[in-house]
Amino acid sequence: MKIGVLALQGAVREHIRHIELSGHEGIAVKKVEQLDEIDGLILPGGESTTLRRLMDLYGFKEKLQQSDLPMFGTCAGLIVLAKDVEGETGYLKKLDITVARNSFGRQVDSFEAELDVKSIAKDIEGVFIRAPHIVNVENNVEILSSISDKIVAVKQGKYLGVSFHPELTDDYRITQYFIEHIVK
Ligand code: GLN
């Protein structure tokens, strides 16, 4: 499979490494035309406001809204996929969820936690960096993981979203799940 990583901002190389460890080809996507060459797309973490601005600028918004390419969003990438964002408007609106940004509180800006992620593994190391959480999901969305009542991983059809950064660990099982069970 050829899996793209949106390469406008954020952790791109780390995601490509996880794609390769999963046994697939990872491609840094910088231009909309490249979307035609891939089977799935990862939207990385970073800063969602910046990511949205750059996606507008390079024409990714319309193209991705119209496309039915499987997508996996991590952290800021999750925010970009959400239908609703508290205090803002949603962007790609592919996941029927509401997210709250920077929602774990200032005192816990960044932290790690072991997560039970349904259908994937019970011992996923979650790295949270000024992370969002999912406040609300519609009926068609499957909740894969929560941490102290905050939803942090969901799946809806071709779309997967997590509020943490799997690419910053050596554990590539979530990326592998995305490719083997959603993209394929
Ligand atoms: N705080 C960022 C935002 O709201 C997300 C942080 C991240 O991707 N690590 O966009």
PDB file of N, CA, C and O and ligand atoms in Angstrom, residues 45-49 75-76 79 101-102 129-130 165, ligand 1:
ATOM      1  N   GLY A  45       0.132  15.489  13.802  1.00  0.00           N
ATOM      2  CA  GLY A  45      -0.057  16.500  14.837  1.00  0.00           C
ATOM      3  C   GLY A  45       0.749  17.737  14.512  1.00  0.00           C
ATOM      4  O   GLY A  45       1.522  17.759  13.549  1.00  0.00           O
ATOM      5  N   GLY A  46       0.571  18.759  15.293  1.00  0.00           N
ATOM      6  CA  GLY A  46       1.238  20.038  15.056  1.00  0.00           C
ATOM      7  C   GLY A  46       0.368  21.096  15.686  1.00  0.00           C
ATOM      8  O   GLY A  46      -0.020  20.979  16.837  1.00  0.00           O
ATOM      9  N   GLU A  47      -0.007  22.065  14.897  1.00  0.00           N
ATOM     10  CA  GLU A  47      -0.891  23.123  15.384  1.00  0.00           C
ATOM     11  C   GLU A  47      -2.047  23.204  14.389  1.00  0.00           C
ATOM     12  O   GLU A  47      -1.833  23.563  13.230  1.00  0.00           O
ATOM     13  N   SER A  48      -3.247  22.888  14.849  1.00  0.00           N
ATOM     14  CA  SER A  48      -4.350  22.760  13.890  1.00  0.00           C
ATOM     15  C   SER A  48      -4.679  24.067  13.178  1.00  0.00           C
ATOM     16  O   SER A  48      -5.073  24.055  12.010  1.00  0.00           O
ATOM     17  N   THR A  49      -4.504  25.198  13.862  1.00  0.00           N
ATOM     18  CA  THR A  49      -4.791  26.490  13.223  1.00  0.00           C
ATOM     19  C   THR A  49      -3.861  26.697  12.026  1.00  0.00           C
ATOM     20  O   THR A  49      -4.292  27.105  10.944  1.00  0.00           O
ATOM     21  N   CYS A  75      -3.785  13.883  16.906  1.00  0.00           N
ATOM     22  CA  CYS A  75      -3.724  15.161  17.614  1.00  0.00           C
ATOM     23  C   CYS A  75      -4.276  16.315  16.767  1.00  0.00           C
ATOM     24  O   CYS A  75      -5.474  16.356  16.520  1.00  0.00           O
ATOM     25  N   ALA A  76      -3.477  17.237  16.282  1.00  0.00           N
ATOM     26  CA  ALA A  76      -4.014  18.315  15.449  1.00  0.00           C
ATOM     27  C   ALA A  76      -4.731  17.728  14.221  1.00  0.00           C
ATOM     28  O   ALA A  76      -5.728  18.281  13.747  1.00  0.00           O
ATOM     29  N   ILE A  79      -8.230  17.022  15.101  1.00  0.00           N
ATOM     30  CA  ILE A  79      -9.016  18.273  15.147  1.00  0.00           C
ATOM     31  C   ILE A  79      -9.469  18.647  13.734  1.00  0.00           C
ATOM     32  O   ILE A  79     -10.615  19.037  13.511  1.00  0.00           O
ATOM     33  N   ARG A 101     -10.020  21.536  22.146  1.00  0.00           N
ATOM     34  CA  ARG A 101      -8.562  21.657  21.992  1.00  0.00           C
ATOM     35  C   ARG A 101      -7.880  21.901  23.334  1.00  0.00           C
ATOM     36  O   ARG A 101      -8.484  22.465  24.234  1.00  0.00           O
ATOM     37  N   ASN A 102      -6.617  21.535  23.406  1.00  0.00           N
ATOM     38  CA  ASN A 102      -5.771  21.785  24.592  1.00  0.00           C
ATOM     39  C   ASN A 102      -6.542  21.497  25.884  1.00  0.00           C
ATOM     40  O   ASN A 102      -6.567  22.312  26.799  1.00  0.00           O
ATOM     41  N   ILE A 129       0.462  15.658  23.848  1.00  0.00           N
ATOM     42  CA  ILE A 129       1.149  16.956  23.859  1.00  0.00           C
ATOM     43  C   ILE A 129       0.117  18.044  23.552  1.00  0.00           C
ATOM     44  O   ILE A 129      -0.397  18.113  22.440  1.00  0.00           O
ATOM     45  N   ARG A 130      -0.181  18.846  24.530  1.00  0.00           N
ATOM     46  CA  ARG A 130      -1.248  19.850  24.398  1.00  0.00           C
ATOM     47  C   ARG A 130      -2.408  19.260  23.582  1.00  0.00           C
ATOM     48  O   ARG A 130      -2.869  19.815  22.593  1.00  0.00           O
ATOM     49  N   HIS A 165       0.012  11.001  20.145  1.00  0.00           N
ATOM     50  CA  HIS A 165       1.039  10.899  19.089  1.00  0.00           C
ATOM     51  C   HIS A 165       1.658   9.502  19.047  1.00  0.00           C
ATOM     52  O   HIS A 165       2.731   9.293  19.619  1.00  0.00           O
TER      53      HIS A 165
HETATM   54  N1  GLN B   1      -2.677  21.937  20.621  1.00  0.00           N
HETATM   55  C1  GLN B   1      -2.665  21.661  19.211  1.00  0.00           C
HETATM   56  C2  GLN B   1      -3.926  22.193  18.538  1.00  0.00           C
HETATM   57  O1  GLN B   1      -4.855  22.530  19.201  1.00  0.00           O
HETATM   58  C3  GLN B   1      -2.541  20.163  18.954  1.00  0.00           C
HETATM   59  C4  GLN B   1      -1.261  19.684  19.557  1.00  0.00           C
HETATM   60  C5  GLN B   1      -0.632  18.550  18.845  1.00  0.00           C
HETATM   61  O2  GLN B   1      -0.928  18.226  17.686  1.00  0.00           O
HETATM   62  N2  GLN B   1       0.315  17.970  19.520  1.00  0.00           N
HETATM   63  O3  GLN B   1      -3.971  22.259  17.355  1.00  0.00           O
END
